[in-house]
GROMACS .gro file of C-alpha atoms in nm:
model
  345
    1UNK     CA    1 -15.982   6.152  -2.531
    2UNK     CA    2 -15.675   6.371  -2.462
    3UNK     CA    3 -15.791   6.434  -2.106
    4UNK     CA    4 -15.857   6.062  -2.054
    5UNK     CA    5 -15.504   5.974  -2.171
    6UNK     CA    6 -15.357   6.245  -1.951
    7UNK     CA    7 -15.548   6.106  -1.649
    8UNK     CA    8 -15.413   5.754  -1.723
    9UNK     CA    9 -15.047   5.851  -1.772
   10UNK     CA   10 -14.931   5.651  -1.469
   11UNK     CA   11 -15.117   5.345  -1.600
   12UNK     CA   12 -14.925   5.376  -1.932
   13UNK     CA   13 -14.596   5.411  -1.747
   14UNK     CA   14 -14.679   5.105  -1.538
   15UNK     CA   15 -14.770   4.903  -1.852
   16UNK     CA   16 -14.449   4.994  -2.031
   17UNK     CA   17 -14.234   4.921  -1.725
   18UNK     CA   18 -14.407   4.586  -1.670
   19UNK     CA   19 -14.361   4.478  -2.032
   20UNK     CA   20 -13.993   4.584  -2.031
   21UNK     CA   21 -13.936   4.385  -1.711
   22UNK     CA   22 -14.110   4.076  -1.853
   23UNK     CA   23 -13.910   4.101  -2.176
   24UNK     CA   24 -13.575   4.132  -1.997
   25UNK     CA   25 -13.665   3.852  -1.758
   26UNK     CA   26 -13.762   3.614  -2.040
   27UNK     CA   27 -13.453   3.709  -2.242
   28UNK     CA   28 -13.208   3.658  -1.958
   29UNK     CA   29 -13.362   3.352  -1.799
   30UNK     CA   30 -13.161   3.056  -1.929
   31UNK     CA   31 -13.431   2.801  -1.855
   32UNK     CA   32 -13.673   2.982  -2.089
   33UNK     CA   33 -13.588   2.951  -2.457
   34UNK     CA   34 -13.829   3.201  -2.607
   35UNK     CA   35 -13.795   3.286  -2.971
   36UNK     CA   36 -13.828   3.645  -3.099
   37UNK     CA   37 -14.148   3.557  -3.288
   38UNK     CA   38 -14.314   3.427  -2.972
   39UNK     CA   39 -14.201   3.733  -2.780
   40UNK     CA   40 -14.356   3.965  -3.041
   41UNK     CA   41 -14.674   3.758  -3.035
   42UNK     CA   42 -14.688   3.785  -2.652
   43UNK     CA   43 -14.646   4.164  -2.669
   44UNK     CA   44 -14.912   4.195  -2.941
   45UNK     CA   45 -15.168   3.993  -2.740
   46UNK     CA   46 -15.103   4.184  -2.416
   47UNK     CA   47 -15.114   4.518  -2.601
   48UNK     CA   48 -15.443   4.421  -2.768
   49UNK     CA   49 -15.599   4.326  -2.433
   50UNK     CA   50 -15.465   4.647  -2.274
   51UNK     CA   51 -15.613   4.863  -2.552
   52UNK     CA   52 -15.942   4.673  -2.526
   53UNK     CA   53 -15.953   4.748  -2.153
   54UNK     CA   54 -15.876   5.117  -2.216
   55UNK     CA   55 -16.153   5.138  -2.477
   56UNK     CA   56 -16.407   4.983  -2.239
   57UNK     CA   57 -16.293   5.204  -1.950
   58UNK     CA   58 -16.300   5.516  -2.171
   59UNK     CA   59 -16.659   5.448  -2.287
   60UNK     CA   60 -16.775   5.387  -1.930
   61UNK     CA   61 -16.610   5.703  -1.794
   62UNK     CA   62 -16.717   5.927  -2.081
   63UNK     CA   63 -17.079   5.805  -2.051
   64UNK     CA   64 -17.081   5.884  -1.676
   65UNK     CA   65 -16.913   6.224  -1.719
   66UNK     CA   66 -17.155   6.318  -2.001
   67UNK     CA   67 -17.441   6.228  -1.765
   68UNK     CA   68 -17.291   6.455  -1.498
   69UNK     CA   69 -17.266   6.744  -1.745
   70UNK     CA   70 -17.632   6.697  -1.844
   71UNK     CA   71 -17.732   6.685  -1.476
   72UNK     CA   72 -17.534   7.005  -1.409
   73UNK     CA   73 -17.722   7.179  -1.692
   74UNK     CA   74 -18.061   7.062  -1.564
   75UNK     CA   75 -18.284   7.281  -1.347
   76UNK     CA   76 -18.165   7.298  -0.986
   77UNK     CA   77 -18.454   7.092  -0.851
   78UNK     CA   78 -18.398   6.809  -1.101
   79UNK     CA   79 -18.020   6.768  -1.093
   80UNK     CA   80 -18.022   6.470  -0.859
   81UNK     CA   81 -18.278   6.280  -1.065
   82UNK     CA   82 -18.088   6.360  -1.388
   83UNK     CA   83 -17.762   6.213  -1.258
   84UNK     CA   84 -17.640   5.894  -1.431
   85UNK     CA   85 -17.646   5.563  -1.244
   86UNK     CA   86 -17.299   5.495  -1.097
   87UNK     CA   87 -17.119   5.182  -1.215
   88UNK     CA   88 -16.803   5.178  -1.008
   89UNK     CA   89 -16.725   5.229  -0.639
   90UNK     CA   90 -16.560   5.562  -0.721
   91UNK     CA   91 -16.864   5.682  -0.914
   92UNK     CA   92 -17.092   5.578  -0.627
   93UNK     CA   93 -16.885   5.785  -0.385
   94UNK     CA   94 -16.900   6.084  -0.620
   95UNK     CA   95 -17.280   6.048  -0.644
   96UNK     CA   96 -17.314   6.027  -0.265
   97UNK     CA   97 -17.099   6.338  -0.223
   98UNK     CA   98 -17.303   6.535  -0.482
   99UNK     CA   99 -17.625   6.417  -0.320
  100UNK     CA  100 -17.504   6.539   0.020
  101UNK     CA  101 -17.392   6.875  -0.121
  102UNK     CA  102 -17.731   6.914  -0.291
  103UNK     CA  103 -17.922   6.835   0.030
  104UNK     CA  104 -17.700   7.069   0.236
  105UNK     CA  105 -17.753   7.351  -0.013
  106UNK     CA  106 -18.128   7.289  -0.014
  107UNK     CA  107 -18.132   7.306   0.366
  108UNK     CA  108 -17.933   7.631   0.361
  109UNK     CA  109 -18.177   7.781   0.113
  110UNK     CA  110 -18.471   7.676   0.333
  111UNK     CA  111 -18.301   7.822   0.643
  112UNK     CA  112 -18.229   8.143   0.456
  113UNK     CA  113 -18.588   8.170   0.334
  114UNK     CA  114 -18.712   8.104   0.688
  115UNK     CA  115 -18.480   8.374   0.822
  116UNK     CA  116 -18.597   8.620   0.554
  117UNK     CA  117 -18.960   8.551   0.645
  118UNK     CA  118 -18.886   8.601   1.016
  119UNK     CA  119 -18.705   8.926   0.946
  120UNK     CA  120 -18.993   9.041   0.727
  121UNK     CA  121 -19.242   8.963   1.006
  122UNK     CA  122 -19.021   9.145   1.257
  123UNK     CA  123 -18.992   9.453   1.034
  124UNK     CA  124 -19.370   9.460   0.977
  125UNK     CA  125 -19.445   9.429   1.350
  126UNK     CA  126 -19.173   9.682   1.432
  127UNK     CA  127 -19.313   9.937   1.185
  128UNK     CA  128 -19.661   9.901   1.336
  129UNK     CA  129 -19.517   9.937   1.687
  130UNK     CA  130 -19.318  10.249   1.609
  131UNK     CA  131 -19.611  10.406   1.424
  132UNK     CA  132 -19.817  10.409   1.746
  133UNK     CA  133 -19.606  10.664   1.940
  134UNK     CA  134 -19.557  10.868   1.623
  135UNK     CA  135 -19.935  10.886   1.576
  136UNK     CA  136 -19.979  10.968   1.945
  137UNK     CA  137 -19.723  11.249   1.915
  138UNK     CA  138 -19.906  11.396   1.614
  139UNK     CA  139 -20.235  11.387   1.804
  140UNK     CA  140 -20.074  11.570   2.095
  141UNK     CA  141 -19.953  11.844   1.862
  142UNK     CA  142 -20.282  11.878   1.672
  143UNK     CA  143 -20.527  11.836   1.963
  144UNK     CA  144 -20.369  12.004   2.261
  145UNK     CA  145 -20.654  12.221   2.386
  146UNK     CA  146 -20.665  12.253   2.762
  147UNK     CA  147 -20.308  12.132   2.813
  148UNK     CA  148 -20.014  12.341   2.921
  149UNK     CA  149 -19.694  12.350   2.720
  150UNK     CA  150 -19.515  12.155   2.994
  151UNK     CA  151 -19.778  11.880   2.984
  152UNK     CA  152 -19.750  11.851   2.605
  153UNK     CA  153 -19.371  11.838   2.617
  154UNK     CA  154 -19.384  11.580   2.894
  155UNK     CA  155 -19.614  11.352   2.696
  156UNK     CA  156 -19.414  11.406   2.378
  157UNK     CA  157 -19.102  11.302   2.569
  158UNK     CA  158 -19.281  10.979   2.667
  159UNK     CA  159 -19.367  10.903   2.304
  160UNK     CA  160 -19.010  10.981   2.191
  161UNK     CA  161 -18.881  10.745   2.461
  162UNK     CA  162 -19.097  10.466   2.316
  163UNK     CA  163 -18.964  10.535   1.965
  164UNK     CA  164 -18.608  10.535   2.102
  165UNK     CA  165 -18.673  10.198   2.271
  166UNK     CA  166 -18.800  10.039   1.947
  167UNK     CA  167 -18.515  10.185   1.739
  168UNK     CA  168 -18.258  10.059   1.988
  169UNK     CA  169 -18.416   9.714   1.985
  170UNK     CA  170 -18.402   9.704   1.603
  171UNK     CA  171 -18.041   9.821   1.612
  172UNK     CA  172 -17.932   9.544   1.847
  173UNK     CA  173 -18.135   9.291   1.649
  174UNK     CA  174 -17.943   9.386   1.334
  175UNK     CA  175 -17.607   9.354   1.516
  176UNK     CA  176 -17.652   9.008   1.663
  177UNK     CA  177 -17.473   8.841   1.370
  178UNK     CA  178 -17.168   9.069   1.399
  179UNK     CA  179 -17.149   9.042   1.778
  180UNK     CA  180 -16.792   8.905   1.785
  181UNK     CA  181 -16.659   9.224   1.621
  182UNK     CA  182 -16.810   9.459   1.875
  183UNK     CA  183 -16.759   9.367   2.237
  184UNK     CA  184 -16.516   9.454   2.512
  185UNK     CA  185 -16.499   9.247   2.828
  186UNK     CA  186 -16.422   9.423   3.153
  187UNK     CA  187 -16.512   9.400   3.524
  188UNK     CA  188 -16.828   9.570   3.650
  189UNK     CA  189 -17.043   9.563   3.961
  190UNK     CA  190 -17.411   9.482   3.913
  191UNK     CA  191 -17.512   9.833   4.017
  192UNK     CA  192 -17.296   9.979   3.733
  193UNK     CA  193 -17.525   9.796   3.491
  194UNK     CA  194 -17.862   9.815   3.666
  195UNK     CA  195 -17.865  10.179   3.782
  196UNK     CA  196 -17.848  10.340   3.433
  197UNK     CA  197 -18.145  10.126   3.323
  198UNK     CA  198 -18.344  10.215   3.637
  199UNK     CA  199 -18.266  10.581   3.578
  200UNK     CA  200 -18.393  10.548   3.220
  201UNK     CA  201 -18.724  10.403   3.338
  202UNK     CA  202 -18.756  10.615   3.657
  203UNK     CA  203 -19.043  10.816   3.514
  204UNK     CA  204 -19.239  10.502   3.429
  205UNK     CA  205 -19.175  10.355   3.774
  206UNK     CA  206 -19.316  10.674   3.927
  207UNK     CA  207 -19.609  10.695   3.685
  208UNK     CA  208 -19.720  10.338   3.763
  209UNK     CA  209 -19.628  10.373   4.132
  210UNK     CA  210 -19.419  10.057   4.110
  211UNK     CA  211 -19.171  10.017   4.392
  212UNK     CA  212 -18.823   9.883   4.328
  213UNK     CA  213 -18.607   9.704   4.585
  214UNK     CA  214 -18.233   9.657   4.531
  215UNK     CA  215 -17.996   9.432   4.722
  216UNK     CA  216 -17.642   9.294   4.694
  217UNK     CA  217 -17.565   9.468   4.365
  218UNK     CA  218 -17.200   9.529   4.455
  219UNK     CA  219 -17.095   9.185   4.323
  220UNK     CA  220 -16.835   9.204   4.045
  221UNK     CA  221 -16.868   9.025   3.711
  222UNK     CA  222 -16.684   9.013   3.378
  223UNK     CA  223 -16.898   9.121   3.083
  224UNK     CA  224 -16.950   9.371   2.802
  225UNK     CA  225 -17.127   9.672   2.953
  226UNK     CA  226 -17.315   9.784   2.642
  227UNK     CA  227 -17.459   9.445   2.549
  228UNK     CA  228 -17.546   9.344   2.907
  229UNK     CA  229 -17.710   9.678   2.974
  230UNK     CA  230 -17.930   9.617   2.674
  231UNK     CA  231 -18.023   9.271   2.809
  232UNK     CA  232 -18.109   9.416   3.152
  233UNK     CA  233 -18.302   9.693   2.977
  234UNK     CA  234 -18.520   9.434   2.802
  235UNK     CA  235 -18.583   9.245   3.127
  236UNK     CA  236 -18.670   9.553   3.335
  237UNK     CA  237 -18.882   9.693   3.052
  238UNK     CA  238 -19.080   9.367   3.044
  239UNK     CA  239 -19.118   9.368   3.424
  240UNK     CA  240 -19.258   9.722   3.406
  241UNK     CA  241 -19.483   9.642   3.111
  242UNK     CA  242 -19.646   9.341   3.273
  243UNK     CA  243 -19.664   9.469   3.632
  244UNK     CA  244 -19.979   9.652   3.730
  245UNK     CA  245 -20.002   9.986   3.906
  246UNK     CA  246 -19.860   9.978   4.262
  247UNK     CA  247 -19.675   9.659   4.185
  248UNK     CA  248 -19.324   9.564   4.294
  249UNK     CA  249 -18.994   9.487   4.120
  250UNK     CA  250 -18.703   9.340   4.312
  251UNK     CA  251 -18.348   9.327   4.170
  252UNK     CA  252 -18.081   9.143   4.364
  253UNK     CA  253 -17.738   8.990   4.327
  254UNK     CA  254 -17.633   8.657   4.467
  255UNK     CA  255 -17.301   8.479   4.488
  256UNK     CA  256 -17.276   8.102   4.452
  257UNK     CA  257 -16.991   7.853   4.437
  258UNK     CA  258 -16.908   7.889   4.064
  259UNK     CA  259 -17.023   8.240   3.983
  260UNK     CA  260 -17.264   8.525   4.045
  261UNK     CA  261 -17.631   8.571   3.971
  262UNK     CA  262 -17.856   8.868   3.895
  263UNK     CA  263 -18.223   8.813   3.980
  264UNK     CA  264 -18.505   9.034   3.852
  265UNK     CA  265 -18.843   8.958   4.009
  266UNK     CA  266 -19.182   9.121   3.966
  267UNK     CA  267 -19.528   9.051   4.102
  268UNK     CA  268 -19.699   9.118   3.769
  269UNK     CA  269 -19.932   8.912   3.553
  270UNK     CA  270 -19.695   8.618   3.517
  271UNK     CA  271 -19.676   8.376   3.225
  272UNK     CA  272 -19.902   8.080   3.166
  273UNK     CA  273 -19.745   7.728   3.181
  274UNK     CA  274 -19.811   7.665   2.809
  275UNK     CA  275 -19.620   7.982   2.715
  276UNK     CA  276 -19.329   7.973   2.960
  277UNK     CA  277 -19.124   7.727   2.751
  278UNK     CA  278 -19.148   7.943   2.440
  279UNK     CA  279 -19.084   8.294   2.570
  280UNK     CA  280 -18.725   8.299   2.436
  281UNK     CA  281 -18.830   8.195   2.085
  282UNK     CA  282 -18.792   8.450   1.811
  283UNK     CA  283 -19.122   8.622   1.734
  284UNK     CA  284 -19.318   8.443   2.007
  285UNK     CA  285 -19.568   8.687   2.156
  286UNK     CA  286 -19.793   8.456   2.360
  287UNK     CA  287 -20.148   8.533   2.466
  288UNK     CA  288 -20.053   8.864   2.629
  289UNK     CA  289 -19.854   8.975   2.326
  290UNK     CA  290 -20.143   8.899   2.091
  291UNK     CA  291 -20.372   9.114   2.303
  292UNK     CA  292 -20.115   9.394   2.288
  293UNK     CA  293 -20.139   9.441   1.912
  294UNK     CA  294 -19.830   9.432   1.691
  295UNK     CA  295 -19.596   9.296   1.959
  296UNK     CA  296 -19.273   9.177   1.792
  297UNK     CA  297 -19.188   8.908   2.046
  298UNK     CA  298 -18.821   8.994   2.004
  299UNK     CA  299 -18.711   9.134   2.342
  300UNK     CA  300 -18.659   8.808   2.531
  301UNK     CA  301 -18.522   8.640   2.217
  302UNK     CA  302 -18.253   8.910   2.197
  303UNK     CA  303 -18.186   8.884   2.571
  304UNK     CA  304 -18.131   8.508   2.544
  305UNK     CA  305 -17.926   8.527   2.223
  306UNK     CA  306 -17.695   8.800   2.349
  307UNK     CA  307 -17.657   8.642   2.695
  308UNK     CA  308 -17.538   8.318   2.536
  309UNK     CA  309 -17.299   8.507   2.310
  310UNK     CA  310 -17.151   8.673   2.620
  311UNK     CA  311 -17.109   8.335   2.787
  312UNK     CA  312 -17.385   8.405   3.043
  313UNK     CA  313 -17.695   8.197   3.111
  314UNK     CA  314 -18.050   8.319   3.134
  315UNK     CA  315 -18.353   8.138   3.272
  316UNK     CA  316 -18.709   8.232   3.359
  317UNK     CA  317 -18.976   8.102   3.593
  318UNK     CA  318 -19.325   8.234   3.644
  319UNK     CA  319 -19.661   8.172   3.800
  320UNK     CA  320 -19.960   8.315   3.623
  321UNK     CA  321 -20.118   8.597   3.824
  322UNK     CA  322 -19.834   8.605   4.078
  323UNK     CA  323 -19.523   8.722   3.896
  324UNK     CA  324 -19.211   8.636   3.701
  325UNK     CA  325 -18.848   8.580   3.795
  326UNK     CA  326 -18.562   8.609   3.545
  327UNK     CA  327 -18.216   8.489   3.646
  328UNK     CA  328 -17.893   8.587   3.474
  329UNK     CA  329 -17.603   8.359   3.568
  330UNK     CA  330 -17.242   8.468   3.530
  331UNK     CA  331 -17.019   8.160   3.569
  332UNK     CA  332 -16.655   8.213   3.670
  333UNK     CA  333 -16.363   8.130   3.442
  334UNK     CA  334 -16.536   8.190   3.109
  335UNK     CA  335 -16.303   8.151   2.809
  336UNK     CA  336 -16.403   8.467   2.622
  337UNK     CA  337 -16.158   8.387   2.340
  338UNK     CA  338 -16.347   8.060   2.285
  339UNK     CA  339 -16.683   8.236   2.313
  340UNK     CA  340 -16.583   8.490   2.047
  341UNK     CA  341 -16.446   8.215   1.820
  342UNK     CA  342 -16.764   8.009   1.855
  343UNK     CA  343 -16.996   8.299   1.769
  344UNK     CA  344 -16.784   8.429   1.482
  345UNK     CA  345 -16.827   8.102   1.293
   0.00000   0.00000   0.00000
């Protein structure tokens, strides 16, 4: 009751002011000859009606608020159904707001659960992937008859390189949400970004006898070197993985009216039309990935996610059995302040 009276303090002030005004007006108006008894009677009737209104309003509000308290104490999945039926326009708006908050929270919980499941799947696939080179390394150590020390070290280096690749991929995956806190935009030529990745995979290029052709990589772009190198690493790694022995990879730069473009082409297995639209989806492995057991399907997802966060565009085209082309576009005049603000939200 005390809280109700406190909430209606302006209504009491208005009532008192109105009654004082009416009393003064009736007392001073010469055309109205109102006796004191009639004036008291008028005040008593108006006061009675005012108190009757307050009683009705108090019962209606207290019943609705009690219903809200009961709904708040109900189980989370039953709060909406336990809410009292609104009687006034204000109560209807409150109910609509609570309903919207409840639905938004439910959607957030579903998104969070979905994200947890995806992360769990990724971790499981990643663990299986990283176990393979570890097991191969152990076999090399335990069954090395007939191999020289140099051969064993060389093969162990290959297995360690695979582990390093998977660990780096997991590290970048874990940092995607905190991207805006960890990037530095500067000007680089394409060859500053491509050459370190080619050097990293030089041994694999030689082992598979895959030729690489480079052209027009002196074009300058604005980007973050670390993040873009990782993107290019994923793209070249995929090109190597899905290109057969004695295949070809071509990396070229191209300038167009509103920016620059880095093109990575291979003449590998290509991607089927039913899979091409989904290759950037998180966890999508496709038919080839399912054959290669325990594929995480995270490389192209990370490449796309990080490219967008840097303000770049990435697209892919492919013809099954003939090869794949990935294009990274670097538009001019990117507002990196806006990009950082957008991805920090």
